Coordinates of C-alpha atoms in Angstrom, one line a residue:
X1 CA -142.5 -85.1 -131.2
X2 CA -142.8 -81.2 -130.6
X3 CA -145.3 -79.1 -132.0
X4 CA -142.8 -77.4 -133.9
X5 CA -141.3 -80.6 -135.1
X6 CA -145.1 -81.9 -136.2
X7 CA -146.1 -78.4 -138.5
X8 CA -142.6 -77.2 -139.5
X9 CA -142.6 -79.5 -142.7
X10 CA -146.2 -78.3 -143.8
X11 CA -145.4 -74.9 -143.2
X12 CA -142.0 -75.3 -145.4
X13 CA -144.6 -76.9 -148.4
X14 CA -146.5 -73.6 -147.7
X15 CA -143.9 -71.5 -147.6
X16 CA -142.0 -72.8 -150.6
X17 CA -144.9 -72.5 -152.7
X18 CA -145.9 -69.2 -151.5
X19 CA -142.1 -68.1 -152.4
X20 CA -142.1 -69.8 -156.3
X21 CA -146.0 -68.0 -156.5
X22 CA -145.0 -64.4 -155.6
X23 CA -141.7 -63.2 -156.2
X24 CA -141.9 -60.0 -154.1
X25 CA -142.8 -62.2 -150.9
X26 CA -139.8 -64.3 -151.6
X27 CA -137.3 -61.0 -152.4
X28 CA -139.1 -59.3 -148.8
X29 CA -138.3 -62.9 -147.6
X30 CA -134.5 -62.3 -148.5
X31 CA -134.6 -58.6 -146.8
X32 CA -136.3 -59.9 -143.7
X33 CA -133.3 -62.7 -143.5
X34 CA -130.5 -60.3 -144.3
X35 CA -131.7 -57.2 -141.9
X36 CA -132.1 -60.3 -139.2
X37 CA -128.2 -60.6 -139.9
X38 CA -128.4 -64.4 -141.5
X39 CA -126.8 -64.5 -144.9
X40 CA -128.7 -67.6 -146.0
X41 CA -127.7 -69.0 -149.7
X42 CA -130.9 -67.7 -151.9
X43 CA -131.1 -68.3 -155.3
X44 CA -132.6 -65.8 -158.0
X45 CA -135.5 -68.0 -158.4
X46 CA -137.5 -69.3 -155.8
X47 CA -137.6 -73.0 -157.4
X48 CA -133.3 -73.3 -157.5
X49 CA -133.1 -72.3 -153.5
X50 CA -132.4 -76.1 -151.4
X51 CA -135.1 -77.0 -149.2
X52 CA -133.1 -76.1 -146.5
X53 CA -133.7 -72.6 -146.4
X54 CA -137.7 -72.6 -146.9
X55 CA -137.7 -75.3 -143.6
X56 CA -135.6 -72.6 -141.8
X57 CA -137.7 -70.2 -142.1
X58 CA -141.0 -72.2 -141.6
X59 CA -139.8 -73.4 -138.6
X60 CA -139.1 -69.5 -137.7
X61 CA -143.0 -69.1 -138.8
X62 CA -144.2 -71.9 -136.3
X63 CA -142.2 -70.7 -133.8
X64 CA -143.4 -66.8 -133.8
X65 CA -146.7 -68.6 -134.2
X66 CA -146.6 -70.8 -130.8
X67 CA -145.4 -67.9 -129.1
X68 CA -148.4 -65.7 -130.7
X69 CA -151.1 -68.4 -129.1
X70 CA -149.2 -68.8 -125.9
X71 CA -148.9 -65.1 -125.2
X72 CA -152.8 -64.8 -126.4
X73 CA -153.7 -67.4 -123.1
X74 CA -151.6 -65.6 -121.2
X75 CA -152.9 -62.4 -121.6
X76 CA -156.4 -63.7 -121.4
X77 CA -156.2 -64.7 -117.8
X78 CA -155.7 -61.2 -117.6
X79 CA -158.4 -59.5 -119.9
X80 CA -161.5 -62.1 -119.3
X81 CA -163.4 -60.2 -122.0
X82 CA -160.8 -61.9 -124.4
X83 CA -162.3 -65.2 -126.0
X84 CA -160.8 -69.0 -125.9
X85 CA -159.4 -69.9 -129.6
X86 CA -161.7 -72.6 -130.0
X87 CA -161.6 -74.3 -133.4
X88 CA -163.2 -76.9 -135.6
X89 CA -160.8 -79.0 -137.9
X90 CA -162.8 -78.4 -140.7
X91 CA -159.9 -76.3 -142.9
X92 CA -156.4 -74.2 -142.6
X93 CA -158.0 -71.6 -143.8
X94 CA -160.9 -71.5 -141.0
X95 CA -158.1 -71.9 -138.4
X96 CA -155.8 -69.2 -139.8
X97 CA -159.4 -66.8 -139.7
X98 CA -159.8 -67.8 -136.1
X99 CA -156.3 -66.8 -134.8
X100 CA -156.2 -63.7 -137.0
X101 CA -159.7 -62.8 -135.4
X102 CA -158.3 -63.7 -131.8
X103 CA -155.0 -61.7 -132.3
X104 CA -157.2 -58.8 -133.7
X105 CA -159.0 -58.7 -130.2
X106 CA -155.4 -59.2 -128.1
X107 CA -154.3 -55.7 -130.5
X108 CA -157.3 -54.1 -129.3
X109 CA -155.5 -53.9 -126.0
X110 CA -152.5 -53.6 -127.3
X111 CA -149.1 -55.4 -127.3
X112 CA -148.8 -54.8 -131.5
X113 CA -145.1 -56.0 -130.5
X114 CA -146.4 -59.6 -130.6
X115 CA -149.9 -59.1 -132.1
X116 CA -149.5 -57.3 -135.8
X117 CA -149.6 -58.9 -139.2
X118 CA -145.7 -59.9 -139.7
X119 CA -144.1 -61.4 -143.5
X120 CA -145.3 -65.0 -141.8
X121 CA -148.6 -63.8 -141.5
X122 CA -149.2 -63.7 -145.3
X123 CA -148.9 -67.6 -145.5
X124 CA -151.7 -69.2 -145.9
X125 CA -151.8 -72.1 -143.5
X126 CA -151.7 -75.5 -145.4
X127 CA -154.0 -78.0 -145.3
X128 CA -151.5 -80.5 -144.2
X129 CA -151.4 -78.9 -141.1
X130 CA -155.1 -78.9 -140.0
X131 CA -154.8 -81.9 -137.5
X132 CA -151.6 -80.7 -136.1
X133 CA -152.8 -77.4 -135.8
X134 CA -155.8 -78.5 -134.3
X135 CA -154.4 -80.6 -131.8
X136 CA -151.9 -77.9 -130.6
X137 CA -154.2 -75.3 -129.9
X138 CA -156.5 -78.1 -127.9
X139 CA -153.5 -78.9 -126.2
X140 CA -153.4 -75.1 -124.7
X141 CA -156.6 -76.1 -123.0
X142 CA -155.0 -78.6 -120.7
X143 CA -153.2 -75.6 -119.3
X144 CA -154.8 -73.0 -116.0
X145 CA -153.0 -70.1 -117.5
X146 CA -154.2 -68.6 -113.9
X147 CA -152.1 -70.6 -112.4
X148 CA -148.5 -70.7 -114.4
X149 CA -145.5 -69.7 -113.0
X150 CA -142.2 -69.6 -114.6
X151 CA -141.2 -72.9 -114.0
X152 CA -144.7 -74.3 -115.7
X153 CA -144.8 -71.8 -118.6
X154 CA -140.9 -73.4 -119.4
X155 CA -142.7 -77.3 -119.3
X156 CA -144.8 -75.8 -122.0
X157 CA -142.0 -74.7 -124.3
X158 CA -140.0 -77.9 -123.8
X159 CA -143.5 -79.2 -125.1
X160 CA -143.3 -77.4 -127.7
X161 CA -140.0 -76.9 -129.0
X162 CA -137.7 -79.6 -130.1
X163 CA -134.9 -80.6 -127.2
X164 CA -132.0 -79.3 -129.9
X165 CA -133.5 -75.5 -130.2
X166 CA -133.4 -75.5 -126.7
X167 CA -130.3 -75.6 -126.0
X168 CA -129.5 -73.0 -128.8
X169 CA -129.6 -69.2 -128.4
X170 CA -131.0 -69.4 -132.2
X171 CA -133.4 -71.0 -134.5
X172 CA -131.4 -70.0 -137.5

């Protein structure tokens, strides 16, 4: 099982719930959709939109987010000054602090393209996800960033991105 397969369901609890507690996330949720050019079936009310929709977009989240940590190792082996993401599986919310801390450093570089605060960002992690999360950014360790090549960096991926998004040319 991918990454993405392991913390899309949490994230679509998170998201859902996020949605149905604040009703201008959900309506800059529908914007985001529509300027993307999807035409998903919202509902006026957070609660009566199918399930479907919130896992869509969670799975979106988790995949900005794997790209987010893999570019961060990336550029690391390129700006030493740049520190590991090392974290403790103590909560969601101490992991979410660590990556918005490490992305904060990656900004002070630059690449804002991949780095800034995007609608996803305002999710707060859920707890369901701490071991998941915990073991995919210990799994990033295995790797010698130095080292990759294209051919390596695309192992990774199919690591962490289910065999049927693959083949795709979108998640939505």
């Amino acid at each position: 099982e991918s990454a993405v397969e392991r913390l899309t369901p949490p994230f679509t609890y998170a998201m859902r719930k996020h949605c149905e507690a604040d009703s201008r996330f959900y309506r800059r949720l529908q914007g985001w959709a529509y300027a993307q050019g999807w035409h998903p079936s919202f509902k006026a009310k957070p609660e009566e939109t199918v399930q479907e929709i919130y896992e869509r977009y969670a799975r979106i989240a988790v995949y900005l987010l794997v790209n987010k940590v893999l570019f961060y190792n990336i550029v690391r082996t390129h700006h030493p000054e740049l520190p590991e993401i090392q974290v403790e599986p103590k909560s969601a919310r101490r992991i979410q602090q660590v990556l918005r801390e490490r992305f904060k450093d990656v900004l002070r570089i630059d690449y804002e393209t991949v780095f800034k605060d995007d609608l996803f960002s305002e999710i707060l992690f859920p707890k369901g996800a701490v071991e998941d999360m915990t073991r995919f950014l210990r799994d990033f360790d295995a790797y010698n960033f130095h080292k990759v090549n294209y051919e390596i960096l695309g192992r990774v991926y199919e690591n962490l991105i289910p065999e049927g998004d693959r083949d795709r040319k979108s998640v939505v």
